[in-house]
CSV table of C-alpha atoms in Angstrom, one decimal:
chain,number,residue,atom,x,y,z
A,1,UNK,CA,-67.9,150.1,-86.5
A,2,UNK,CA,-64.7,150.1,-84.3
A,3,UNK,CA,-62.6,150.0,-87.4
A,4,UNK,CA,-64.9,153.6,-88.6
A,5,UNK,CA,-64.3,155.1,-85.0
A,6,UNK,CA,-60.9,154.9,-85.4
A,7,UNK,CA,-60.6,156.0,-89.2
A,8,UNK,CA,-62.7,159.1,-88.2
A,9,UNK,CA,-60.6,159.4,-85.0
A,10,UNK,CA,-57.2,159.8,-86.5
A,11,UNK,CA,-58.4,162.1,-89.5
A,12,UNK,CA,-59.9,164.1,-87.3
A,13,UNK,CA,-56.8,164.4,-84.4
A,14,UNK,CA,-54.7,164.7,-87.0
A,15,UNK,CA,-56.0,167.2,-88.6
A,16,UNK,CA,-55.3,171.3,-88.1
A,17,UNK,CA,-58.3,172.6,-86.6
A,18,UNK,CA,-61.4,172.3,-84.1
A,19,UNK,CA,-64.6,170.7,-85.4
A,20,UNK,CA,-68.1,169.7,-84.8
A,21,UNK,CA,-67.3,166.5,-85.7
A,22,UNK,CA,-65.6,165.4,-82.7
A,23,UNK,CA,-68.9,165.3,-81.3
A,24,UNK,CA,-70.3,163.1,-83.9
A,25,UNK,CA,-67.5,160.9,-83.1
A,26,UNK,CA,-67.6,160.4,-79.1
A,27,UNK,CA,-71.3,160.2,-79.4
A,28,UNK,CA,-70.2,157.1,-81.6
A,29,UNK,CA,-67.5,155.6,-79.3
A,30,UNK,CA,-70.5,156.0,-76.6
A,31,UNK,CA,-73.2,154.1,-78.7
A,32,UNK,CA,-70.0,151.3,-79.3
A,33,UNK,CA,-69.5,150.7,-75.6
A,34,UNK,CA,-73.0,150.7,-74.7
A,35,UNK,CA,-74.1,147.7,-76.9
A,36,UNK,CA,-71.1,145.2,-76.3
A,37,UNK,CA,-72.3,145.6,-72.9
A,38,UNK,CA,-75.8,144.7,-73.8
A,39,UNK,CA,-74.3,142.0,-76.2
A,40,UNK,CA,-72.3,140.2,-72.9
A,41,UNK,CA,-75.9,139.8,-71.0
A,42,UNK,CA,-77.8,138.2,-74.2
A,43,UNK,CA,-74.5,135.6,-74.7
A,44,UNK,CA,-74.3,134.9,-70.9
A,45,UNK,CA,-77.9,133.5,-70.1
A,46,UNK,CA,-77.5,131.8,-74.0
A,47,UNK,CA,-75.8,127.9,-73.0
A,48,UNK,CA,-79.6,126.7,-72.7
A,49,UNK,CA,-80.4,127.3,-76.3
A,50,UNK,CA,-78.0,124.5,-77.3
A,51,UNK,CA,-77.2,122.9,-74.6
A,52,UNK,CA,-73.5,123.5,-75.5
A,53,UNK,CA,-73.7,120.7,-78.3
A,54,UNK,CA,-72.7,120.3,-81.3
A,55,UNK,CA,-70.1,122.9,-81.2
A,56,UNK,CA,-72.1,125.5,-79.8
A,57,UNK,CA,-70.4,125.6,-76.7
A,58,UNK,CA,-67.0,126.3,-77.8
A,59,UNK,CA,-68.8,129.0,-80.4
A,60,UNK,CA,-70.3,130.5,-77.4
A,61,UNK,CA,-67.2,130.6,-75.6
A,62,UNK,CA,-65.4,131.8,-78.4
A,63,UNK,CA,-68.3,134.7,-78.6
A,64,UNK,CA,-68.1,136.2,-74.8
A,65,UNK,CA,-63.9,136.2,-75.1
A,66,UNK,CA,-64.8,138.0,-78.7
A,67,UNK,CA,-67.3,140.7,-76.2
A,68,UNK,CA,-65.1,140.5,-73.1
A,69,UNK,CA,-62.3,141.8,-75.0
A,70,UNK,CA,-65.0,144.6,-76.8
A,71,UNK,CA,-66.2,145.6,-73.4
A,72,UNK,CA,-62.6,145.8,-72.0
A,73,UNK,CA,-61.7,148.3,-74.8
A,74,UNK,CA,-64.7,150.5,-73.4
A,75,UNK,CA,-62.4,152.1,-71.2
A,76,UNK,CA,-59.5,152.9,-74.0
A,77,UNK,CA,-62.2,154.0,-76.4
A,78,UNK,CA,-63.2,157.0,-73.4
A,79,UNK,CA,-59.6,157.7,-73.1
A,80,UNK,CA,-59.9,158.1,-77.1
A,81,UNK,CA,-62.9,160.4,-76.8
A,82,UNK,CA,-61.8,162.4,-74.3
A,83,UNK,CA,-58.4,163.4,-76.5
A,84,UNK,CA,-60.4,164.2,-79.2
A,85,UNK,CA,-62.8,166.8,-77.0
A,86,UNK,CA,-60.5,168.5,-75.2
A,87,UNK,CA,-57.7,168.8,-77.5
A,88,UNK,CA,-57.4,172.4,-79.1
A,89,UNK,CA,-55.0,172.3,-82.1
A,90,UNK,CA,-52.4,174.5,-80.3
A,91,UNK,CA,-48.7,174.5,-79.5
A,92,UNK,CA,-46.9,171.5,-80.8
A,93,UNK,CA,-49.7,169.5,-82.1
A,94,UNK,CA,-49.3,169.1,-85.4
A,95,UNK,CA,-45.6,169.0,-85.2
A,96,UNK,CA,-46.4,165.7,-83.1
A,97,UNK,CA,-49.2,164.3,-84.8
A,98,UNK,CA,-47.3,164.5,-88.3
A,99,UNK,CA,-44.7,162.6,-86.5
A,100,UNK,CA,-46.6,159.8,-85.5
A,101,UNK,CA,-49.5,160.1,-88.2
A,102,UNK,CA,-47.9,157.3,-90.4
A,103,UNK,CA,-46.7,154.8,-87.3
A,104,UNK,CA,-50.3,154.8,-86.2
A,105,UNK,CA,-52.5,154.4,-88.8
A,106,UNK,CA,-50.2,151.7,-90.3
A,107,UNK,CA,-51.0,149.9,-86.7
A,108,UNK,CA,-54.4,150.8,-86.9
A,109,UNK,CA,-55.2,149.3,-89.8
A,110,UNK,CA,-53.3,145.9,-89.2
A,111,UNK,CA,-55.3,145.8,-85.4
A,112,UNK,CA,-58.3,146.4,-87.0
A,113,UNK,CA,-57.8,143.7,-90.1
A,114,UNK,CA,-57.0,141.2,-87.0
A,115,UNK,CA,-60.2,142.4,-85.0
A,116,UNK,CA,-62.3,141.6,-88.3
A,117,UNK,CA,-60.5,138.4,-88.7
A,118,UNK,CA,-61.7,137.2,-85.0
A,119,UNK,CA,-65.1,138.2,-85.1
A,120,UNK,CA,-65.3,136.1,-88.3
A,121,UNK,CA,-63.5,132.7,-86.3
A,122,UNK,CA,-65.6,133.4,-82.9
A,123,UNK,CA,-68.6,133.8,-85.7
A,124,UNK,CA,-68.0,130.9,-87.4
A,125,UNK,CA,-66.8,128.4,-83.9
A,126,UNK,CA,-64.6,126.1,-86.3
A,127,UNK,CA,-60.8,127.5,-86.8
A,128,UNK,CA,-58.7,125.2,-89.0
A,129,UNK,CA,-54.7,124.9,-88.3
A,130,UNK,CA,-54.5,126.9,-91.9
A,131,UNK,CA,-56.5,129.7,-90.2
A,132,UNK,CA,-54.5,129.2,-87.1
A,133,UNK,CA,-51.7,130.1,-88.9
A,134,UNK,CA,-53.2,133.1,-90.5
A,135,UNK,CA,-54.3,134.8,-86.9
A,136,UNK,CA,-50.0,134.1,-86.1
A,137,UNK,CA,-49.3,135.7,-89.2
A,138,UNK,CA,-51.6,138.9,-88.5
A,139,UNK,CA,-50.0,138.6,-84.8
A,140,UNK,CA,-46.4,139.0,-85.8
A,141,UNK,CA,-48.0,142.3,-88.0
A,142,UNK,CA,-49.3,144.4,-85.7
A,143,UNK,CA,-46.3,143.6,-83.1
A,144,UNK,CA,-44.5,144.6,-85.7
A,145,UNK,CA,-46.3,147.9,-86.2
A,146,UNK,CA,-46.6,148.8,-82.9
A,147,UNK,CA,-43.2,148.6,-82.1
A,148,UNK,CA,-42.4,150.9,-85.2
A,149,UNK,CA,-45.0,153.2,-83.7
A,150,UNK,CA,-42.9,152.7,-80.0
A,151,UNK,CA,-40.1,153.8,-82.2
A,152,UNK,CA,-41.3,156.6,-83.9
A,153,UNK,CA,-42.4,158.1,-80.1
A,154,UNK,CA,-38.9,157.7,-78.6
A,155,UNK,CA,-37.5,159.4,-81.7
A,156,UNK,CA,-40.0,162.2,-81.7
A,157,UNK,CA,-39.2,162.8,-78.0
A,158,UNK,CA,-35.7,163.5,-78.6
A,159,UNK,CA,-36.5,166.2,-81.4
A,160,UNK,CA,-35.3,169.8,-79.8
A,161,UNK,CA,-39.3,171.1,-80.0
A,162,UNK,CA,-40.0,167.8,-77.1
A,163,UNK,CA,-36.5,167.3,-75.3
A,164,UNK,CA,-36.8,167.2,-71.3
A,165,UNK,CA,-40.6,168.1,-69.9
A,166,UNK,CA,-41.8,169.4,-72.7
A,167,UNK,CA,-43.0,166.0,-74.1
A,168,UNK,CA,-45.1,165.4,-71.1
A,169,UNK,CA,-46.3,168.2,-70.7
A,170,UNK,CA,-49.7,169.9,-70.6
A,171,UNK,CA,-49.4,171.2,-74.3
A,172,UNK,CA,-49.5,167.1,-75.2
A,173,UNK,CA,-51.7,165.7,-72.8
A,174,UNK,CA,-54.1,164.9,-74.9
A,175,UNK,CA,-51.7,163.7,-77.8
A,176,UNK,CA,-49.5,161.4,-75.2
A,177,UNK,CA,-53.4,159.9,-74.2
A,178,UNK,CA,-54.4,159.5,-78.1
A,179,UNK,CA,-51.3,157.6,-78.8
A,180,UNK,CA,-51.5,155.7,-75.5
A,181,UNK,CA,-55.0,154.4,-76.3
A,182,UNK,CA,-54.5,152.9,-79.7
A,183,UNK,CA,-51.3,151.2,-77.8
A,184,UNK,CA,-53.5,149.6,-75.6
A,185,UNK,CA,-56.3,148.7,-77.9
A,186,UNK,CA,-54.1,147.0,-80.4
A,187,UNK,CA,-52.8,145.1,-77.2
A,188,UNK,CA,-56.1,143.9,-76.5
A,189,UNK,CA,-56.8,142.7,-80.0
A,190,UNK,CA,-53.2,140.7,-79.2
A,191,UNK,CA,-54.5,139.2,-76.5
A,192,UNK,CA,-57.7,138.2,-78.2
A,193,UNK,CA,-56.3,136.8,-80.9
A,194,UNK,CA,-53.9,134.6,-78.3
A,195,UNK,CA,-57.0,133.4,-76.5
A,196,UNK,CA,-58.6,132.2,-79.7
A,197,UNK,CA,-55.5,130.1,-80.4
A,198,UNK,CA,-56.0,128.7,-77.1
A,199,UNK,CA,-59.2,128.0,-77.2
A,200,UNK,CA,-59.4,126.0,-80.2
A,201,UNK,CA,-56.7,124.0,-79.4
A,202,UNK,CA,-58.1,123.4,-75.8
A,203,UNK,CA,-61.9,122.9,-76.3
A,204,UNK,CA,-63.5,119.6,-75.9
A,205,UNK,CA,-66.8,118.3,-76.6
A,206,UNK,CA,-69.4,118.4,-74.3
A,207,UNK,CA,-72.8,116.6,-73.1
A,208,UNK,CA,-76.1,118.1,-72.7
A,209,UNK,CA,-75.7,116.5,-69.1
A,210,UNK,CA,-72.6,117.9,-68.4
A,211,UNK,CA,-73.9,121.4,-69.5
A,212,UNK,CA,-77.0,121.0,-67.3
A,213,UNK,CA,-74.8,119.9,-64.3
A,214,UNK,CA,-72.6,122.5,-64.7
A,215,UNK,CA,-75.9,124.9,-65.0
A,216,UNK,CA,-77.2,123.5,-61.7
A,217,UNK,CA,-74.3,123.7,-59.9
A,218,UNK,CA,-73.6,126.9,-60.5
A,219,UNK,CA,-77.4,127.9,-60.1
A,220,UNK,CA,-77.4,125.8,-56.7
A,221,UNK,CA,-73.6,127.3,-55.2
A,222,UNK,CA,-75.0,130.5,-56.0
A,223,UNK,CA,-78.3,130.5,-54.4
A,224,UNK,CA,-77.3,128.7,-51.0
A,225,UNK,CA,-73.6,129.9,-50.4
A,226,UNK,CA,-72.6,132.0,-47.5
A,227,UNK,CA,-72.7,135.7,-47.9
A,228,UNK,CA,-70.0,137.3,-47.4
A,229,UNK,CA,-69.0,138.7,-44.4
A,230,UNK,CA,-65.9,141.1,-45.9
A,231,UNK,CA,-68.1,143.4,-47.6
């Protein structure tokens, strides 16, 4: 879906005119934000179903990093939606967006390969070291993209249509916040893909005694802890 939001997003930005489908696009981003919230509830009360055995804790782990990252990009995907609503086709857009066109979808599409590629290892709980090595591989790709699209930027800004103010200013609001966005997102996706790697190679197995304990205490510190008194 995220990958389609993008897709849709760029064609759209990028293209020369106004539409009614920039509407059928934030009311997508919306729907996207709303359910990896609901997704983060259903995997938080879900340790009991397994006890955390067998694998199924470090899968479930693996599962709310996969969501926390989703629900972090909730904000960057608004940011997204509100370029694509407000932004009117005038002045230097299309000078900037031709520009930058080829820079971002190239980093597009290698974020959104690596986003696939963890959704399939949090799916799946069991990363091998050749697998490993694929999610370093896909890192060094979309560094590498998004510092050709940090590159493209700087040299787009010294072009005499955006020298001085001008490439801050109100006529590219919206195109600065477009280009900021999928920055950010394909940061996040980095740092997913980081936290994977660190998860597999940090995860232990655990006991159905050690998950109840940990259940209990939590349950227990929760219940009879001091409220308090800052708030």
């Amino acid at each position: 879906a995220m990958h389609k939001i993008w897709n849709e997003s760029i064609e759209y930005f990028c293209g020369g005119e106004e539409g009614a489908h920039a509407t059928v696009i934030a009311e997508a981003i919306t729907n996207c934000n709303l359910l990896s919230g609901k997704a983060m509830n259903d995997l938080s009360a879900s340790w009991w179903e397994g006890f955390d055995l067998c694998g199924m804790g470090k899968k479930r782990q693996l599962y709310m990093l996969f969501d926390t990252t989703a629900m972090k990009m909730d904000a960057v995907m608004v940011a997204v939606k509100d370029s694509i609503l407000k932004e009117t086709f005038e002045g230097n857009h299309v000078h900037f967006c031709h520009g930058m066109r080829p820079s971002m979808e190239a980093l597009k599409e290698s974020a959104a390969h690596m986003f696939a590629r963890c959704e399939h290892f949090c799916r799946d709980g069991e990363i091998s070291d050749e697998e490993v090595a694929e999610l370093e591989e896909l890192l060094e790709e979309v560094r590498f993209n998004q510092t050709s699209m940090l590159k493209a930027y700087r040299n787009l800004s010294h072009e005499e249509e955006f020298k001085g103010a001008k490439f801050v200013s109100e006529d590219l609001a919206s195109e600065n916040t477009f280009v900021f966005a999928l920055s950010v997102w394909a940061r996040k996706i980095q740092d997913l893909a980081i936290n994977i790697i660190k998860i597999n190679k940090d995860a232990e197995p655990r006991s159905c005694q050690g998950t109840m304990a940990a259940a209990l205490y939590t349950g227990f510190f929760n219940t009879w802890k001091f409220p308090d008194q800052s708030k």
